[in-house]
Amino acid sequence: MSGRVAIVDVAQTKHGAPYIRNLTVSDLVYIVVKELLEKTGISIEDLETIITSSSDFWQGSGCSNVFYFDAAGAYLKDSPKVEEDSALGFVYAFMRILSGHFDKALIVAVTKCSEAPSISDITSLNSDPFYQRPVGIEEVTAAGLQAQQYVSRYKLSDEIRAEIAVKNYRNAINNPYAHRRMNLTIDEVLGSEILAYPLRRLEVADGSDGAVAVLISSEEAARKLTDTPVWIRGVGWSVDHYFLGDRDLLEVVSLREASERAYKMSGIRYPRKQIDLAEVCETSTVQELLWYEGLGFCNRGEGWKLIADGVTGMYGELPVNPSGGVLATNPYVARGLIRVAEATLQLKGEAGRRQVPDAETAIAHSTHGAAGSHHTVIVLGR
Amino acid sequence: MRKVAIVGVGQTRCGRRDDVSFPELVHEAVKEALEDARLDIKDIEAFITGSMPAPMSGINAPHLYWADAVGAYRKPIIRVATCGTTGGSIAHTGYYHVASGLFDVVMVVGAEKMYEGDPQGVMTTIWDYRYERPFLAGAPGVFAMQAMEYIHRYNFTLEEVAEAAALLSVKHHLAALDNPYAHIKQEITVEDVLRSRIVAYPIRLLDICPISDGACAVILASEDKARKITDTPVWIKGLGYCGDEQLLADKDLVWWLSAVKAAQKAYKMAGIENPVKQIDVAEVYNPFTYQELTFYECFGFCSRGEAVKLVKEGFFNKDGQLPTDPSGGVLCTNPIGATGLQRIAEAALQVMGRAGKRQIPAVETAFAHAMGGSYSLNSVFILSRSK
């Protein structure tokens, strides 16, 4: 590999905000790309490649990237689209810089969930039409099956689950970009209706509208563009079996694989000690615990202890989702790149009221697929 | 910069494939590619997959549905989708996987099962929903506008261009007879083309590609690995990708800037100054005969407005100066998510000298193209026997 790659800067919309409903997908893309170019002081002519990330199903258009191609500034540029998970768009851009063919790359991701059917409806189309779709397997029901398995295997209490939701919605209050910013009690979470037993409405990530853009560059270019580059230290991504019945939903093998690859590349041996904060992609409360385990923050079945002991709270030893995470903000395909953007703001020391003090190393994690079948782990450092 | 080579290709028989499910179809291509490169699935470090807009096959995030069929369990897999250009885009993605130094051997897989969906319905959703979708259906209508624009730009008569288009159709249909993977295998005459029914004036049925079910897989490797895997690595000497605006009225569809620039980028990287002299065979993405004429001009195979004359002279025939689409091209086989990758696989086979009855003699350098989006995305590869 040739040299180091840095994140220069990031930009995001105020996700799920009322003003966004009147804007098109192209408008959202344009807003974040323009803001990022202004922030970094480069012009669109300085960029040769723009990696976009969106979903044709979510956008209701074939070739969703073509629709906002001009808005992304991609006219007459090398601009492909990575589907379903913008964290993968980020790793593709990273590979392009590593190759030495490009010295700068912009990644932009967008989804307007308000213009699409529900997450359950769209993700039921992720299920094959023969076995899984007819019995109602989609993101929410799969998360419910996974949660129930966790509850029965590890005797997880309702209160711990609710505390995760309380933590994330409360953290979101400090995040001006977050969608659902709420100060809730455990009783309020447990009092919301059941969506997929045992998960309740406030334990499951609903959709948002939003866009996010990230500029990365070679070390040489980064030194000229910013005083606070954030280095990409390691990446890993991996997939599990497709059929839920073929998987132990609590083993999260693809997350273990992805994190091992990212840790190996970045020289991380003791994640809990060496990582200062993590932005994870929890589509349900129980998934946040599973991701702790898969990321090696604790042993199997012990994720709940990190919540009980406040380890992953805002003032804990390893804060997780100081932004409020995906429960608070979920513009579906953009959510992975938002994790990268939030981790970057933390390492730059620009996270405002959600800032974790002295953050040196952070993780951005993303997942898509039923019960977290595909995972991406990105290690960032100052 | 790290060199990247193609070390194996796999294609399925294309056509209506009711005998297999979508993952089974993909698996066929993967298995073929592994056998071709004499590799085991364990040797593949990462997978790059793609297809048309996922609604084409009615499954969202199809890379997850394919994951076990391609053998990606616990390995990196990514989905890149850019409509018709997908086959080119995933090959680009595979190239950067290896060129980055993160991986040494990766597999690129493209597939489509179009008979299970409503292809023209899905393609209608590519057009902008405010201005264009209300009066554009599917693909042929736009191709027709493009054809008319071409005819008027260079003051041709319709008959002159229709004859050249028909000659191309006859040539590709004849070539497809030699391609065991091709879908439409039918010997036709110029009169058959000119008498076939009009789909969108002036485009006739035999000027148009079919819909197909099919899959294609290509294995890419770093220089060290490539030399160990095969005696005939095919080097990716140049690659280019370029996108134009979405709205049709905003762009020139006769002198396509995205096609011109994609080719220029690839030529520059590969050191090609005179395409006709330096390229031995070209696999052009040619879903419509009239459109193919514009591509020849954009790629510098001839000057502007000259393609009609050269087609009539046999310039692009199998024994001509620059043979195009000896596979029969997209016109005879079109599983869209795989189609662009088939161009690369076919070009690679030509360079390896293993293209069977469709082999062009002594191919040193080959050209492979893909097009998609709202006639806005173009990808070009230059493959060569030498580094």
Short mmCIF file of C-alpha atoms in Angstrom, two decimals, chain A:
data_model
loop_
_atom_site.label_atom_id
_atom_site.label_comp_id
_atom_site.label_asym_id
_atom_site.label_seq_id
_atom_site.Cartn_x
_atom_site.Cartn_y
_atom_site.Cartn_z
CA MET A 1 0.00 0.00 0.00
CA SER A 2 1.14 3.48 -0.78
CA GLY A 3 1.01 5.86 2.15
CA ARG A 4 -1.62 6.99 4.54
CA VAL A 5 -5.12 8.21 3.82
CA ALA A 6 -6.91 10.91 5.82
CA ILE A 7 -10.39 12.27 6.27
CA VAL A 8 -10.16 15.98 5.55
CA ASP A 9 -13.64 17.04 6.64
CA VAL A 10 -17.32 16.10 6.76
CA ALA A 11 -20.73 17.71 6.26
CA GLN A 12 -24.25 16.56 7.08
CA THR A 13 -27.80 17.83 6.92
CA LYS A 14 -29.98 18.33 9.97
CA HIS A 15 -31.48 14.87 9.58
CA GLY A 16 -35.21 14.40 9.62
CA ALA A 17 -35.75 18.11 10.08
CA PRO A 18 -39.07 19.49 8.80
CA TYR A 19 -37.39 21.71 6.17
CA ILE A 20 -35.92 18.63 4.55
CA ARG A 21 -39.33 17.20 3.60
CA ASN A 22 -39.75 19.89 0.96
CA LEU A 23 -36.37 19.22 -0.59
CA THR A 24 -35.58 16.57 -3.17
CA VAL A 25 -32.89 13.94 -2.82
CA SER A 26 -30.79 16.07 -5.22
CA ASP A 27 -31.24 19.13 -3.00
CA LEU A 28 -29.95 17.23 0.03
CA VAL A 29 -26.94 15.96 -1.89
CA TYR A 30 -26.21 19.44 -3.21
CA ILE A 31 -26.40 20.99 0.27
CA VAL A 32 -23.82 18.67 1.83
CA VAL A 33 -21.46 18.62 -1.15
CA LYS A 34 -21.48 22.43 -1.37
CA GLU A 35 -20.93 22.81 2.36
CA LEU A 36 -18.04 20.37 2.31
CA LEU A 37 -16.35 22.09 -0.63
CA GLU A 38 -16.69 25.47 1.08
CA LYS A 39 -15.36 24.09 4.34
CA THR A 40 -12.30 22.53 2.75
CA GLY A 41 -11.69 25.37 0.31
CA ILE A 42 -11.47 23.15 -2.75
CA SER A 43 -13.43 23.57 -5.93
CA ILE A 44 -15.34 20.86 -7.71
CA GLU A 45 -12.71 20.95 -10.50
CA ASP A 46 -10.15 19.69 -7.96
CA LEU A 47 -12.04 16.41 -7.65
CA GLU A 48 -11.75 13.57 -10.13
CA THR A 49 -13.83 10.99 -8.33
CA ILE A 50 -17.04 11.13 -6.33
CA ILE A 51 -18.36 7.93 -4.81
CA THR A 52 -22.09 8.02 -4.17
CA SER A 53 -24.20 5.74 -2.03
CA SER A 54 -27.96 5.25 -2.13
CA SER A 55 -30.52 2.56 -2.88
CA ASP A 56 -32.76 2.22 -5.92
CA PHE A 57 -35.54 0.64 -3.84
CA TRP A 58 -35.38 3.35 -1.19
CA GLN A 59 -35.33 6.09 -3.77
CA GLY A 60 -37.96 4.61 -6.05
CA SER A 61 -35.76 5.12 -9.07
CA GLY A 62 -33.61 2.83 -11.13
CA CYS A 63 -30.04 4.12 -11.08
CA SER A 64 -30.66 6.34 -8.05
CA ASN A 65 -27.25 8.02 -8.42
CA VAL A 66 -28.06 9.26 -11.92
CA PHE A 67 -30.92 11.27 -10.44
CA TYR A 68 -28.58 13.36 -8.25
CA PHE A 69 -25.47 13.02 -10.44
CA ASP A 70 -25.28 16.74 -11.24
CA ALA A 71 -26.09 17.75 -7.66
CA ALA A 72 -23.17 15.65 -6.42
CA GLY A 73 -20.86 17.59 -8.71
CA ALA A 74 -20.12 14.40 -10.60
CA TYR A 75 -20.60 15.84 -14.12
CA LEU A 76 -17.93 14.34 -16.41
CA LYS A 77 -16.26 12.65 -13.44
CA ASP A 78 -15.60 9.07 -12.39
CA SER A 79 -18.58 8.50 -10.13
CA PRO A 80 -19.97 5.05 -9.33
CA LYS A 81 -22.65 4.13 -6.80
CA VAL A 82 -22.19 1.70 -3.93
CA GLU A 83 -25.58 0.37 -2.90
CA GLU A 84 -27.26 -0.22 0.45
CA ASP A 85 -24.45 0.78 2.81
CA SER A 86 -22.51 4.02 2.56
CA ALA A 87 -19.76 2.69 4.84
CA LEU A 88 -18.87 0.50 1.85
CA GLY A 89 -18.83 3.62 -0.32
CA PHE A 90 -16.28 4.96 2.13
CA VAL A 91 -14.05 1.88 1.90
CA TYR A 92 -14.26 1.98 -1.90
CA ALA A 93 -13.08 5.60 -1.89
CA PHE A 94 -10.32 4.60 0.53
CA MET A 95 -9.14 1.91 -1.90
CA ARG A 96 -9.15 4.41 -4.76
CA ILE A 97 -6.79 6.72 -2.85
CA LEU A 98 -4.58 3.81 -1.73
CA SER A 99 -4.21 2.75 -5.37
CA GLY A 100 -2.43 6.02 -6.11
CA HIS A 101 -4.79 6.82 -9.01
CA PHE A 102 -6.52 9.63 -7.10
CA ASP A 103 -5.32 11.99 -4.40
CA LYS A 104 -8.76 13.15 -3.27
CA ALA A 105 -12.18 11.50 -3.19
CA LEU A 106 -15.56 12.69 -2.07
CA ILE A 107 -18.17 10.27 -0.71
CA VAL A 108 -21.79 11.33 -0.52
CA ALA A 109 -24.77 9.33 0.73
CA VAL A 110 -28.47 10.06 0.86
CA THR A 111 -31.87 8.55 1.66
CA LYS A 112 -35.27 10.13 2.17
CA CYS A 113 -37.20 7.56 4.17
CA SER A 114 -40.22 9.87 4.29
CA GLU A 115 -40.72 9.38 0.55
CA ALA A 116 -40.60 5.57 0.74
CA PRO A 117 -42.69 2.83 2.35
CA SER A 118 -41.70 1.71 5.85
CA ILE A 119 -38.42 0.04 6.72
CA SER A 120 -40.37 -3.20 7.19
CA ASP A 121 -41.88 -2.93 3.72
CA ILE A 122 -38.62 -2.15 1.94
CA THR A 123 -36.52 -4.69 3.82
CA SER A 124 -39.09 -7.43 3.28
CA LEU A 125 -37.90 -7.14 -0.32
CA ASN A 126 -34.41 -8.08 0.91
CA SER A 127 -35.90 -11.47 1.75
CA ASP A 128 -36.05 -14.16 -0.90
CA PRO A 129 -39.55 -14.67 -2.31
CA PHE A 130 -39.66 -18.40 -1.59
CA TYR A 131 -38.81 -19.05 2.06
CA GLN A 132 -38.25 -15.89 4.08
CA ARG A 133 -40.55 -13.27 2.57
CA PRO A 134 -43.75 -15.32 2.87
CA VAL A 135 -43.24 -15.76 6.64
CA GLY A 136 -42.64 -12.05 7.14
CA ILE A 137 -38.87 -11.84 7.60
CA GLU A 138 -37.67 -8.23 7.34
CA GLU A 139 -35.37 -5.97 9.33
CA VAL A 140 -37.72 -5.40 12.28
CA THR A 141 -39.03 -8.96 12.67
CA ALA A 142 -35.51 -10.36 12.25
CA ALA A 143 -34.27 -8.00 14.96
CA GLY A 144 -37.14 -9.23 17.14
CA LEU A 145 -36.16 -12.89 16.66
CA GLN A 146 -32.57 -11.99 17.42
CA ALA A 147 -33.57 -10.02 20.54
CA GLN A 148 -35.74 -12.84 21.82
CA GLN A 149 -32.87 -15.27 21.39
CA TYR A 150 -30.61 -12.92 23.35
CA VAL A 151 -33.17 -12.51 26.11
CA SER A 152 -33.64 -16.24 26.51
CA ARG A 153 -29.99 -17.26 26.22
CA TYR A 154 -28.50 -14.57 28.44
CA LYS A 155 -31.51 -13.68 30.64
CA LEU A 156 -31.45 -10.04 29.57
CA SER A 157 -33.79 -7.76 31.55
CA ASP A 158 -36.28 -5.36 29.96
CA GLU A 159 -34.72 -2.48 31.87
CA ILE A 160 -31.24 -2.89 30.33
CA ARG A 161 -32.76 -2.86 26.85
CA ALA A 162 -34.68 0.27 27.68
CA GLU A 163 -31.57 1.93 29.11
CA ILE A 164 -29.85 1.62 25.75
CA ALA A 165 -32.69 3.51 24.10
CA VAL A 166 -32.71 6.11 26.90
CA LYS A 167 -28.94 6.61 26.50
CA ASN A 168 -29.02 7.06 22.72
CA TYR A 169 -32.05 9.35 22.49
CA ARG A 170 -30.60 11.43 25.35
CA ASN A 171 -27.18 11.66 23.67
CA ALA A 172 -28.98 12.90 20.57
CA ILE A 173 -30.11 15.99 22.47
CA ASN A 174 -26.47 17.13 22.28
CA ASN A 175 -26.33 16.50 18.54
CA PRO A 176 -27.78 19.33 16.46
CA TYR A 177 -27.93 17.05 13.37
CA ALA A 178 -29.89 14.25 15.07
CA HIS A 179 -33.52 13.48 14.22
CA ARG A 180 -35.14 12.02 17.36
CA ARG A 181 -33.79 13.94 20.37
CA MET A 182 -35.62 12.84 23.49
CA ASN A 183 -35.21 12.69 27.22
CA LEU A 184 -37.10 9.49 28.01
CA THR A 185 -37.53 7.31 31.06
CA ILE A 186 -37.18 3.54 31.12
CA ASP A 187 -40.91 3.28 31.73
CA GLU A 188 -41.68 5.36 28.67
CA VAL A 189 -39.56 3.07 26.49
CA LEU A 190 -41.13 -0.05 27.96
CA GLY A 191 -44.56 1.54 27.68
CA SER A 192 -44.33 1.96 23.91
CA GLU A 193 -46.13 -0.68 21.88
CA ILE A 194 -44.53 -3.95 20.91
CA LEU A 195 -43.33 -4.00 17.28
CA ALA A 196 -41.61 -7.38 17.14
CA TYR A 197 -41.62 -9.20 20.45
CA PRO A 198 -39.83 -8.37 22.70
CA LEU A 199 -38.80 -5.15 20.96
CA ARG A 200 -40.89 -2.05 21.50
CA ARG A 201 -41.35 0.89 19.17
CA LEU A 202 -38.76 3.03 20.94
CA GLU A 203 -36.22 0.19 20.75
CA VAL A 204 -36.30 -0.01 16.95
CA ALA A 205 -34.75 2.54 14.59
CA ASP A 206 -37.36 4.27 12.46
CA GLY A 207 -36.36 6.04 9.23
CA SER A 208 -35.12 9.60 8.70
CA ASP A 209 -34.33 11.91 5.80
CA GLY A 210 -30.78 13.10 5.42
CA ALA A 211 -27.50 13.27 3.56
CA VAL A 212 -23.84 13.23 4.51
CA ALA A 213 -20.59 13.89 2.67
CA VAL A 214 -17.00 13.08 3.55
CA LEU A 215 -13.80 14.20 1.83
CA ILE A 216 -10.76 11.93 2.04
CA SER A 217 -7.30 12.40 0.59
CA SER A 218 -3.73 11.22 0.45
CA GLU A 219 -1.44 12.31 3.28
CA GLU A 220 0.24 14.92 1.11
CA ALA A 221 -3.03 16.54 0.09
CA ALA A 222 -4.45 16.32 3.61
CA ARG A 223 -1.52 18.27 5.07
CA LYS A 224 -2.40 21.17 2.79
CA LEU A 225 -6.15 21.03 3.35
CA THR A 226 -6.53 20.67 7.11
CA ASP A 227 -4.73 21.08 10.42
CA THR A 228 -6.69 18.24 11.94
CA PRO A 229 -6.56 15.26 9.57
CA VAL A 230 -8.21 12.08 10.81
CA TRP A 231 -6.36 8.98 9.65
CA ILE A 232 -7.97 5.84 8.33
CA ARG A 233 -6.13 3.19 10.30
CA GLY A 234 -8.02 0.04 9.45
CA VAL A 235 -11.02 -1.28 7.55
CA GLY A 236 -12.82 -4.61 7.43
CA TRP A 237 -16.09 -5.83 6.00
CA SER A 238 -17.70 -9.24 5.80
CA VAL A 239 -20.96 -11.11 5.25
CA ASP A 240 -22.86 -13.88 7.03
CA HIS A 241 -25.09 -16.62 5.58
CA TYR A 242 -28.21 -15.37 3.86
CA PHE A 243 -30.89 -17.53 5.47
CA LEU A 244 -31.59 -16.69 9.10
CA GLY A 245 -32.01 -20.37 9.86
CA ASP A 246 -28.42 -21.02 8.80
CA ARG A 247 -27.09 -18.57 11.38
CA ASP A 248 -26.74 -18.36 15.14
CA LEU A 249 -28.05 -14.81 15.37
CA LEU A 250 -26.03 -14.13 18.54
CA GLU A 251 -22.68 -15.23 17.09
CA VAL A 252 -22.41 -12.22 14.75
CA VAL A 253 -19.63 -13.99 12.83
CA SER A 254 -19.46 -11.40 10.07
CA LEU A 255 -18.97 -8.61 12.61
CA ARG A 256 -16.24 -10.61 14.35
CA GLU A 257 -14.58 -11.18 10.99
CA ALA A 258 -14.87 -7.52 9.95
CA SER A 259 -13.52 -6.21 13.24
CA GLU A 260 -10.64 -8.70 13.26
CA ARG A 261 -9.62 -7.47 9.80
CA ALA A 262 -9.88 -3.81 10.82
CA TYR A 263 -8.05 -4.37 14.12
CA LYS A 264 -5.28 -6.33 12.47
CA MET A 265 -4.70 -3.56 9.96
CA SER A 266 -4.69 -0.87 12.64
CA GLY A 267 -2.70 -2.81 15.23
CA ILE A 268 -5.48 -2.90 17.79
CA ARG A 269 -5.15 -5.81 20.22
CA TYR A 270 -7.22 -4.65 23.17
CA PRO A 271 -10.22 -2.87 21.69
CA ARG A 272 -11.76 -1.87 24.99
CA LYS A 273 -8.54 -0.17 26.10
CA GLN A 274 -7.32 1.19 22.81
CA ILE A 275 -10.58 2.62 21.48
CA ASP A 276 -11.89 5.84 22.96
CA LEU A 277 -15.35 5.86 21.43
CA ALA A 278 -17.49 4.02 18.94
CA GLU A 279 -20.29 5.02 16.60
CA VAL A 280 -22.22 1.81 15.92
CA CYS A 281 -25.18 1.05 13.71
CA GLU A 282 -27.82 -0.30 16.11
CA THR A 283 -31.13 -0.87 14.38
CA SER A 284 -32.47 -2.23 17.69
CA THR A 285 -31.46 -1.93 21.35
CA VAL A 286 -30.33 -5.54 21.61
CA GLN A 287 -28.14 -5.13 18.52
CA GLU A 288 -26.10 -2.49 20.33
CA LEU A 289 -25.19 -5.15 22.94
CA LEU A 290 -24.39 -7.69 20.22
CA TRP A 291 -22.19 -5.19 18.42
CA TYR A 292 -20.27 -4.55 21.70
CA GLU A 293 -19.60 -8.29 21.81
CA GLY A 294 -18.74 -8.61 18.12
CA LEU A 295 -16.40 -5.62 18.32
CA GLY A 296 -14.59 -7.29 21.22
CA PHE A 297 -15.54 -4.73 23.86
CA CYS A 298 -16.65 -7.61 26.12
CA ASN A 299 -17.30 -11.37 26.10
CA ARG A 300 -20.34 -13.05 24.62
CA GLY A 301 -23.49 -12.41 26.63
CA GLU A 302 -21.86 -9.67 28.69
CA GLY A 303 -22.83 -6.64 26.62
CA TRP A 304 -25.49 -5.76 29.19
CA LYS A 305 -22.78 -5.22 31.83
CA LEU A 306 -21.34 -2.31 29.84
CA ILE A 307 -24.74 -0.66 30.00
CA ALA A 308 -25.31 -1.55 33.69
CA ASP A 309 -21.87 -0.16 34.62
CA GLY A 310 -22.21 2.92 32.44
CA VAL A 311 -19.09 2.02 30.46
CA THR A 312 -20.63 3.05 27.15
CA GLY A 313 -22.46 6.07 28.55
CA MET A 314 -21.44 9.61 27.63
CA TYR A 315 -19.08 9.82 30.62
CA GLY A 316 -18.01 6.16 30.61
CA GLU A 317 -14.72 4.60 29.71
CA LEU A 318 -15.81 3.81 26.12
CA PRO A 319 -18.75 5.98 25.04
CA VAL A 320 -20.85 4.39 22.30
CA ASN A 321 -23.00 6.55 20.04
CA PRO A 322 -22.44 9.97 21.58
CA SER A 323 -24.35 11.19 18.49
CA GLY A 324 -27.45 9.25 19.50
CA GLY A 325 -26.72 6.51 16.99
CA VAL A 326 -29.13 5.02 14.50
CA LEU A 327 -32.07 4.89 16.93
CA ALA A 328 -31.97 8.69 16.84
CA THR A 329 -31.01 9.19 13.18
CA ASN A 330 -31.57 6.73 10.36
CA PRO A 331 -31.50 8.01 6.76
CA TYR A 332 -31.15 4.39 5.78
CA VAL A 333 -28.26 4.11 3.31
CA ALA A 334 -26.54 7.23 4.70
CA ARG A 335 -26.38 5.93 8.27
CA GLY A 336 -23.03 4.15 7.83
CA LEU A 337 -21.28 7.24 6.50
CA ILE A 338 -22.88 9.30 9.30
CA ARG A 339 -21.07 7.02 11.76
CA VAL A 340 -17.81 7.91 9.97
CA ALA A 341 -18.67 11.61 9.99
CA GLU A 342 -19.53 11.60 13.70
CA ALA A 343 -16.38 9.66 14.66
CA THR A 344 -14.39 12.16 12.58
CA LEU A 345 -15.90 15.17 14.37
CA GLN A 346 -14.98 13.55 17.70
CA LEU A 347 -11.35 13.02 16.65
CA LYS A 348 -11.11 16.55 15.30
CA GLY A 349 -12.43 17.86 18.61
CA GLU A 350 -15.35 19.49 16.80
CA ALA A 351 -18.22 17.48 18.28
CA GLY A 352 -19.56 20.35 20.39
CA ARG A 353 -21.70 19.30 23.33
CA ARG A 354 -21.39 15.63 22.43
CA GLN A 355 -17.57 15.77 22.44
CA VAL A 356 -15.78 12.89 24.18
CA PRO A 357 -12.67 14.43 25.79
CA ASP A 358 -9.25 13.60 24.34
CA ALA A 359 -10.51 11.07 21.81
CA GLU A 360 -7.53 9.54 19.97
CA THR A 361 -9.01 6.44 18.36
CA ALA A 362 -12.57 5.81 17.27
CA ILE A 363 -14.60 3.15 15.52
CA ALA A 364 -17.27 3.69 12.91
CA HIS A 365 -19.44 0.63 12.34
CA SER A 366 -22.19 -0.08 9.87
CA THR A 367 -24.49 -2.96 9.09
CA HIS A 368 -27.24 -3.94 6.69
CA GLY A 369 -29.17 -7.12 6.05
CA ALA A 370 -31.54 -9.03 8.31
CA ALA A 371 -30.32 -9.27 11.94
CA GLY A 372 -27.04 -7.71 10.83
CA SER A 373 -25.83 -10.06 8.11
CA HIS A 374 -23.24 -7.66 6.61
CA HIS A 375 -20.89 -5.56 8.72
CA THR A 376 -18.29 -2.89 8.05
CA VAL A 377 -15.79 -1.73 10.67
CA ILE A 378 -13.61 1.35 10.21
CA VAL A 379 -10.90 2.38 12.68
CA LEU A 380 -10.03 6.07 12.70
CA GLY A 381 -7.26 7.84 14.59
CA ARG A 382 -5.98 11.30 15.26
#
